[in-house]
Coordinates of C-alpha atoms in Angstrom, one line a residue:
Chain A
M1 CA 6.3 43.1 15.0
L2 CA 3.5 41.7 17.0
S3 CA 0.9 43.0 14.6
R4 CA 2.7 41.3 11.7
L5 CA 2.8 38.1 13.6
A6 CA -1.0 38.4 14.1
L7 CA -1.4 39.0 10.4
R8 CA 0.7 35.9 9.7
S9 CA -1.4 33.7 12.0
E10 CA -4.6 35.2 10.5
L11 CA -3.2 34.2 7.0
F12 CA -2.5 30.7 8.2
R13 CA -5.9 30.4 9.7
V14 CA -7.6 31.6 6.5
A15 CA -5.6 29.7 4.0
P16 CA -7.2 26.2 4.4
F17 CA -10.6 27.8 4.4
C18 CA -10.0 29.5 1.1
A19 CA -8.6 26.2 -0.3
S20 CA -11.7 24.4 0.7
V21 CA -14.0 27.0 -0.8
R22 CA -12.0 26.9 -4.1
F23 CA -12.1 23.2 -4.1
T24 CA -15.8 23.2 -4.2
Q25 CA -15.9 25.9 -6.9
T26 CA -13.7 24.3 -9.4
K27 CA -14.9 21.2 -11.2
P28 CA -12.2 18.7 -12.0
A29 CA -11.3 18.9 -15.7
V30 CA -11.2 15.7 -17.7
T31 CA -7.8 14.3 -18.2
T32 CA -6.8 14.3 -21.8
S33 CA -4.3 11.6 -22.6
N34 CA -1.7 13.1 -24.9
E35 CA -2.9 16.5 -25.9
S36 CA -1.4 18.3 -22.9
I37 CA 0.9 17.5 -20.2
I38 CA -1.5 19.2 -17.8
V39 CA -3.9 17.3 -15.6
P40 CA -5.7 18.9 -12.7
G41 CA -4.0 18.8 -9.4
F42 CA -1.5 16.4 -7.9
P43 CA -3.2 13.2 -7.3
K44 CA -3.3 12.1 -3.7
P45 CA -2.7 8.4 -2.8
N46 CA -6.5 7.8 -3.1
G47 CA -6.5 9.3 -6.7
Q48 CA -8.3 12.5 -5.7
T49 CA -6.9 15.9 -6.6
Q50 CA -5.3 17.8 -3.8
P51 CA -5.9 21.5 -3.2
N52 CA -2.8 23.5 -2.5
P53 CA -3.2 25.3 0.8
F54 CA -1.0 28.1 -0.3
D55 CA -3.2 29.0 -3.2
G56 CA -5.3 32.2 -2.9
P57 CA -9.0 32.5 -3.7
E58 CA -8.2 34.0 -7.1
R59 CA -6.4 30.9 -8.3
D60 CA -8.0 29.6 -11.5
L61 CA -7.8 25.8 -11.5
V62 CA -10.2 25.3 -14.4
N63 CA -8.2 27.1 -17.1
F64 CA -4.8 26.8 -15.4
P65 CA -4.7 23.4 -13.7
R66 CA -1.5 22.2 -12.1
M67 CA 1.1 20.6 -14.3
V68 CA 1.8 16.9 -13.9
R69 CA 4.5 14.9 -15.6
L70 CA 3.2 12.6 -18.3
E71 CA 3.4 8.9 -17.7
E72 CA 3.6 8.0 -21.4
P73 CA 5.0 10.3 -24.1
A74 CA 2.9 11.4 -27.1
K75 CA 2.1 8.6 -29.5
T76 CA 4.4 8.3 -32.5
R77 CA 4.6 6.1 -35.6
Y78 CA 7.8 4.6 -37.0
L79 CA 9.5 5.5 -33.7
F80 CA 9.4 9.3 -34.2
V81 CA 6.6 10.6 -36.5
P82 CA 4.0 12.2 -34.3
E83 CA 0.6 10.6 -34.5
E84 CA -1.1 14.0 -34.8
W85 CA 0.3 14.5 -38.3
F86 CA -1.3 11.3 -39.5
E87 CA -4.6 12.4 -37.8
I88 CA -4.5 15.7 -39.7
F89 CA -4.1 13.8 -43.0
Y90 CA -6.7 11.2 -42.0
K91 CA -9.6 13.8 -41.9
K92 CA -8.8 15.0 -45.5
T93 CA -7.2 12.1 -47.3
G94 CA -7.8 8.8 -45.4
V95 CA -5.2 6.3 -44.3
T96 CA -2.9 6.4 -47.4
G97 CA -2.8 10.2 -47.6
P98 CA 0.3 10.8 -45.5
Y99 CA 2.3 8.1 -47.2
V100 CA 1.4 9.4 -50.6
F101 CA 2.3 12.9 -49.5
A102 CA 5.7 11.7 -48.1
A103 CA 6.4 9.7 -51.3
G104 CA 5.4 12.6 -53.5
I105 CA 7.6 15.0 -51.6
T106 CA 10.5 12.6 -51.8
T107 CA 10.1 12.0 -55.5
Y108 CA 9.8 15.7 -56.1
V109 CA 13.0 16.7 -54.2
L110 CA 14.9 13.8 -55.7
S111 CA 13.8 14.5 -59.2
K112 CA 14.5 18.2 -59.0
E113 CA 17.8 17.4 -57.3
I114 CA 16.9 19.5 -54.3
W115 CA 17.9 16.4 -52.4
V116 CA 21.1 15.6 -54.3
V117 CA 22.1 11.9 -54.5
D118 CA 25.8 12.5 -53.6
H119 CA 28.3 10.4 -51.7
E120 CA 26.6 11.2 -48.4
F121 CA 23.2 9.9 -49.6
P122 CA 23.8 6.3 -48.4
Y123 CA 24.4 7.6 -44.8
V124 CA 20.6 8.4 -44.6
L125 CA 19.7 4.9 -45.6
A126 CA 22.4 3.5 -43.3
T127 CA 21.1 5.6 -40.4
I128 CA 17.5 4.4 -41.0
G129 CA 18.7 0.8 -41.3
M130 CA 20.7 1.1 -38.0
F131 CA 17.8 2.5 -36.1
Y132 CA 15.5 -0.2 -37.6
L133 CA 17.9 -3.0 -36.7
G134 CA 18.6 -1.6 -33.2
W135 CA 14.9 -1.2 -32.6
K136 CA 14.2 -4.8 -33.8
K137 CA 17.1 -6.4 -31.9
F138 CA 17.3 -4.4 -28.6
G139 CA 14.1 -2.3 -28.5
K140 CA 12.0 -4.5 -26.3
S141 CA 14.7 -5.6 -23.8
V142 CA 16.0 -2.0 -23.4
A143 CA 12.5 -0.7 -22.9
E144 CA 11.8 -3.3 -20.3
Y145 CA 15.1 -2.7 -18.5
L146 CA 14.4 1.1 -18.5
D147 CA 10.9 0.7 -17.3
K148 CA 12.1 -1.5 -14.5
E149 CA 14.8 1.0 -13.6
I150 CA 12.4 4.0 -13.5
D151 CA 9.8 2.0 -11.5
S152 CA 12.4 0.9 -9.0
Y153 CA 13.7 4.5 -8.8
E154 CA 10.2 5.8 -8.2
A155 CA 9.5 3.1 -5.6
D156 CA 12.7 4.1 -3.9
C157 CA 11.6 7.7 -3.8
N158 CA 8.2 6.8 -2.4
S159 CA 9.5 4.1 -0.1
S160 CA 9.9 6.3 3.0
R161 CA 6.4 7.8 2.6
A162 CA 4.9 4.4 1.8
S163 CA 6.5 2.8 4.8
E164 CA 5.3 5.7 7.0
V165 CA 1.8 5.2 5.7
D166 CA 2.0 1.4 6.2
Y167 CA 3.3 2.0 9.8
L168 CA 0.4 4.4 10.6
K169 CA -2.1 1.9 9.1
E170 CA -0.6 -0.8 11.3
I171 CA -1.0 1.4 14.3
I172 CA -4.6 2.1 13.4
E173 CA -5.2 -1.6 13.1
K174 CA -3.6 -2.2 16.5
Q175 CA -5.7 0.5 18.0
K176 CA -8.9 -1.0 16.6
K177 CA -7.8 -4.4 18.0
E178 CA -7.3 -2.7 21.4
I179 CA -10.8 -1.2 21.2
W180 CA -12.1 -4.6 20.4
R181 CA -10.2 -6.1 23.3
T182 CA -11.5 -3.3 25.7
E183 CA -15.0 -4.4 24.9
A184 CA -14.2 -7.6 26.8
Q185 CA -13.6 -5.6 29.9
K186 CA -17.4 -4.9 30.1
H187 CA -18.0 -8.6 30.4
I188 CA -15.2 -9.0 32.8
M189 CA -16.7 -6.2 35.0
Q190 CA -20.1 -7.8 34.8
A191 CA -18.7 -11.2 35.9
K192 CA -16.8 -9.5 38.7
R193 CA -20.0 -7.7 39.8
E194 CA -21.9 -10.9 39.8
N195 CA -19.2 -12.6 41.7
I196 CA -19.2 -9.9 44.4
S197 CA -23.0 -10.0 44.6
I198 CA -22.9 -13.8 45.1
Q199 CA -20.3 -13.3 47.9
L200 CA -22.6 -10.6 49.4
E201 CA -25.5 -12.9 49.2
T202 CA -23.6 -15.7 50.9
I203 CA -22.5 -13.5 53.7
Y204 CA -26.0 -12.1 54.1
R205 CA -27.4 -15.6 54.4
E206 CA -24.7 -16.6 56.8
R207 CA -25.4 -13.7 59.0
A208 CA -29.2 -14.2 58.7
L209 CA -28.7 -17.8 59.9
Q210 CA -26.5 -16.6 62.7
V211 CA -29.1 -14.1 63.8
Y212 CA -31.8 -16.8 63.7
N213 CA -29.6 -19.1 65.7
Q214 CA -28.8 -16.5 68.3
V215 CA -32.4 -15.4 68.6
K216 CA -33.6 -19.0 68.9
R217 CA -31.0 -19.7 71.6
R218 CA -32.1 -16.7 73.6
L219 CA -35.8 -17.6 73.2
D220 CA -35.0 -21.2 74.2
Y221 CA -33.2 -19.9 77.2
Q222 CA -36.2 -17.7 78.2
L223 CA -38.5 -20.7 77.7
E224 CA -36.3 -22.9 79.8
L225 CA -36.0 -20.3 82.4
A226 CA -39.8 -19.9 82.6
N227 CA -40.4 -23.6 82.8
L228 CA -37.8 -24.0 85.5
T229 CA -39.2 -21.1 87.5
R230 CA -42.7 -22.7 87.2
T231 CA -41.5 -26.2 88.3
V232 CA -39.5 -24.8 91.2
Q233 CA -42.5 -22.7 92.3
Q234 CA -44.9 -25.6 92.0
R235 CA -42.6 -27.9 93.9
H236 CA -42.1 -25.4 96.6
M237 CA -45.8 -24.7 96.8
V238 CA -46.6 -28.5 97.0
N239 CA -44.0 -29.0 99.7
W240 CA -45.2 -26.0 101.6
I241 CA -48.8 -27.1 101.4
I242 CA -48.0 -30.6 102.5
E243 CA -45.8 -29.4 105.3
N244 CA -48.5 -27.1 106.6
V245 CA -51.1 -29.7 106.3
M246 CA -48.9 -32.2 108.1
K247 CA -48.2 -29.6 110.7
S248 CA -51.9 -28.8 111.2
L249 CA -52.7 -32.5 111.8
T250 CA -53.1 -33.4 115.6
S251 CA -52.8 -36.8 117.2
D252 CA -56.5 -37.2 117.6
Q253 CA -57.1 -36.6 114.0
E254 CA -54.4 -39.1 113.3
K255 CA -56.1 -41.7 115.5
Q256 CA -59.4 -41.0 114.0
S257 CA -58.1 -41.3 110.5
F258 CA -56.2 -44.4 111.4
K259 CA -59.5 -45.9 112.8
K260 CA -61.3 -44.8 109.7
C261 CA -58.6 -46.4 107.6
M262 CA -59.0 -49.6 109.5
V263 CA -62.8 -49.6 109.1
D264 CA -62.4 -48.9 105.4
L265 CA -59.9 -51.8 105.1
Q266 CA -62.2 -54.1 106.9
A267 CA -65.1 -53.0 104.7
L268 CA -62.9 -53.7 101.7
A269 CA -61.8 -57.0 103.0
A270 CA -65.4 -58.0 103.6
K271 CA -66.4 -57.0 100.1
A272 CA -63.5 -59.0 98.7
Chain B
M1 CA 10.7 42.9 -18.9
A2 CA 14.3 41.9 -18.7
I3 CA 15.9 38.7 -20.0
G4 CA 15.0 35.7 -17.8
D5 CA 11.8 37.3 -16.4
Y6 CA 8.4 35.7 -16.6
P7 CA 6.1 37.1 -19.2
A8 CA 4.3 40.3 -18.2
E9 CA 0.9 38.5 -18.3
Y10 CA 1.9 35.8 -16.0
N11 CA 0.2 36.2 -12.6
P12 CA 1.3 33.4 -10.1
K13 CA -1.8 34.1 -7.9
V14 CA -4.1 33.2 -10.8
H15 CA -2.0 30.9 -12.9
G16 CA -0.2 28.9 -10.2
P17 CA 3.2 27.3 -11.0
Y18 CA 4.8 28.7 -14.2
D19 CA 4.4 26.5 -17.3
P20 CA 7.1 27.4 -19.8
A21 CA 5.1 25.7 -22.6
R22 CA 2.1 27.9 -22.1
F23 CA 1.2 31.3 -23.6
Y24 CA -0.2 33.4 -20.8
G25 CA -1.5 36.3 -23.0
T26 CA -5.0 36.6 -24.4
P27 CA -5.3 33.8 -27.0
D28 CA -6.1 34.7 -30.6
T29 CA -7.9 32.4 -33.0
P30 CA -5.7 29.4 -33.6
F31 CA -3.9 29.5 -37.0
S32 CA -5.4 26.2 -38.0
Q33 CA -9.0 27.6 -37.6
L34 CA -8.4 30.7 -39.9
K35 CA -10.0 31.3 -43.3
L36 CA -7.5 32.1 -46.0
G37 CA -8.6 35.8 -46.2
E38 CA -8.0 36.3 -42.5
V39 CA -4.3 35.1 -42.5
T40 CA -2.7 38.5 -43.4
E41 CA -4.8 40.2 -40.7
W42 CA -3.9 37.5 -38.3
I43 CA -0.2 38.0 -39.0
G44 CA -0.6 41.7 -38.7
R45 CA -2.0 41.2 -35.2
R46 CA 1.1 39.2 -34.1
N47 CA 3.7 40.7 -31.8
K48 CA 6.9 40.5 -33.9
S49 CA 9.4 41.8 -31.3
P50 CA 12.5 39.7 -30.8
S51 CA 11.6 38.8 -27.3
A52 CA 8.1 37.6 -28.5
I53 CA 9.8 35.5 -31.2
A54 CA 12.2 34.1 -28.7
G55 CA 9.3 33.3 -26.4
L56 CA 7.5 31.5 -29.3
F57 CA 10.6 29.3 -29.8
S58 CA 11.0 28.7 -26.1
R59 CA 7.3 27.6 -25.8
A60 CA 7.6 25.4 -28.8
Y61 CA 10.8 23.8 -27.3
W62 CA 9.1 23.2 -23.9
R63 CA 5.9 21.8 -25.5
W64 CA 8.1 19.4 -27.4
S65 CA 10.1 18.6 -24.3
H66 CA 7.0 18.0 -22.1
K67 CA 5.6 15.8 -24.8
Y68 CA 8.6 13.6 -25.7
V69 CA 11.5 14.1 -23.3
Q70 CA 10.0 14.7 -19.9
P71 CA 7.5 11.8 -19.6
K72 CA 8.3 9.0 -17.3
R73 CA 8.5 6.3 -20.0
A74 CA 10.0 8.4 -22.7
T75 CA 11.0 6.7 -26.0
I76 CA 13.9 7.2 -28.4
A77 CA 11.6 9.6 -30.4
P78 CA 13.2 12.9 -29.2
L79 CA 16.7 11.6 -30.1
I80 CA 15.5 10.8 -33.6
H81 CA 13.8 14.2 -33.8
I82 CA 17.1 15.9 -32.9
I83 CA 19.1 13.7 -35.4
A84 CA 16.6 14.3 -38.2
G85 CA 16.3 18.0 -37.4
S86 CA 20.1 18.5 -37.4
M87 CA 20.3 16.5 -40.7
L88 CA 17.8 18.9 -42.2
F89 CA 19.5 21.9 -40.6
F90 CA 23.0 21.1 -41.8
Y91 CA 21.7 20.1 -45.2
T92 CA 20.1 23.5 -45.5
I93 CA 23.2 25.5 -44.4
N94 CA 25.3 23.4 -46.8
Y95 CA 22.8 23.5 -49.6
G96 CA 24.9 26.0 -51.6
K97 CA 27.9 23.6 -51.7
I98 CA 25.8 20.4 -52.1
I99 CA 24.1 21.6 -55.3
R100 CA 27.5 21.5 -56.9
E101 CA 27.2 17.7 -56.8
R102 CA 24.1 17.7 -59.1
N103 CA 24.3 15.1 -61.8
Y104 CA 21.8 16.7 -64.3
K105 CA 21.8 20.1 -65.8
H106 CA 18.1 20.3 -66.6
H107 CA 15.3 19.1 -64.3

C-alpha cells in the first residue's frame, strides 16, 4: 500500500518534468485553416499551446496533435458544394471546368432519361428555389442571430474563469500598489530618524549648557570664596599690625612725635 | 477487436485523445497520387473485412462531421448535404420504378 503510494507520488513528481521535456522537443505545427480540424494543443489564454501534464514522454504531438474544434466550417460554394471540388477542377480545367462538367452531366442524364422528368421533377427546382429564397431573405439575419447566440453562450461558459482571472489580476494590481505604498515607509522612517536625532541634539545642547552653567557657578563660587578669604585675611592682618603698632607706642614716643608734628607744622606754616 | 472497441493500432500513450476521423494504421499512398497501373495493386492491398469497411464509413462520417457540423459557426451546408444525399439515395433505390415514367423509347 505504502509502496504504491510512493510510486504514485513519484509519478506525480515526474509528470510535469516529462511534459516540459516534451514541450521543448516538439515544434508547434502550422495551423492549416480548413484542411483538418486538428491544430496543435489547446490554446492558453495567451495563445500559446498548453502541454498536457498527464501525457507521457512517448506522446507524439507532431504527427498526432490535439484536436481542436474548428471555428469556421470548411468553405463551400452555393451554400453546400465543397470548395475543394472546385480546386481539383481548377488545376486541370480552369474556372469554368466544374460548371461545364456539371452542365454536361446534367444534360447527359436528362437526355438519356436516367434522370426522368416525371411529376416529381419540379420538386427539385422548388427545393432549390426555396433554399435560394430563404438564404436571400433570412440568411444574414439568422446567421447574425446564431453567431450572437453562440458567442454569448461561450462567454457564459467562460465567465466564471474570466471573472476569476480578472479578480486575480485586480489582486495583483492591489499588491503592486501596496508595494509602491510601502516604499513611502522608507522616507517616513528617514524623517522619523531625523526628527529623533534633532531631539537628541536639542537635549544634548541643553545638557551641555546646563553643565557649563553649573561648572561656571561652582568656579565663580570658588573665586568668590578665594577673594573673600584674601580680603578677610588682609583686613585682619592690617588690623592686627595697627593694633600691635599702637600697643607698642609709649607716651614718650607720643610726645616726641607730637612735638615733631608741631615742628613740621610750623615749618610748613613758615613756608606757606 | 469487438464492436465498439478502438482500432488495434490506436495507442493512447502515443496518439493522445482518440480522433474518430483519423486512420491510425500505417498510411498507404493516397489514392489521388496513384498511377493508373498501380490501382489494382493498391486495391489488392486494402483490408476488405466488414469491420474495416465499417471503419472507413465511420471515419468518412466523422471527417464530414468535423468539417461541417461540429464547427462553432456551422452553416446550413450539412443540412443540404443530407437532403441532396437522401434525394440521390431514394432516387437510386426507386430507380426501377421511376424508369417506367420515361417519355421516349430510344435515347
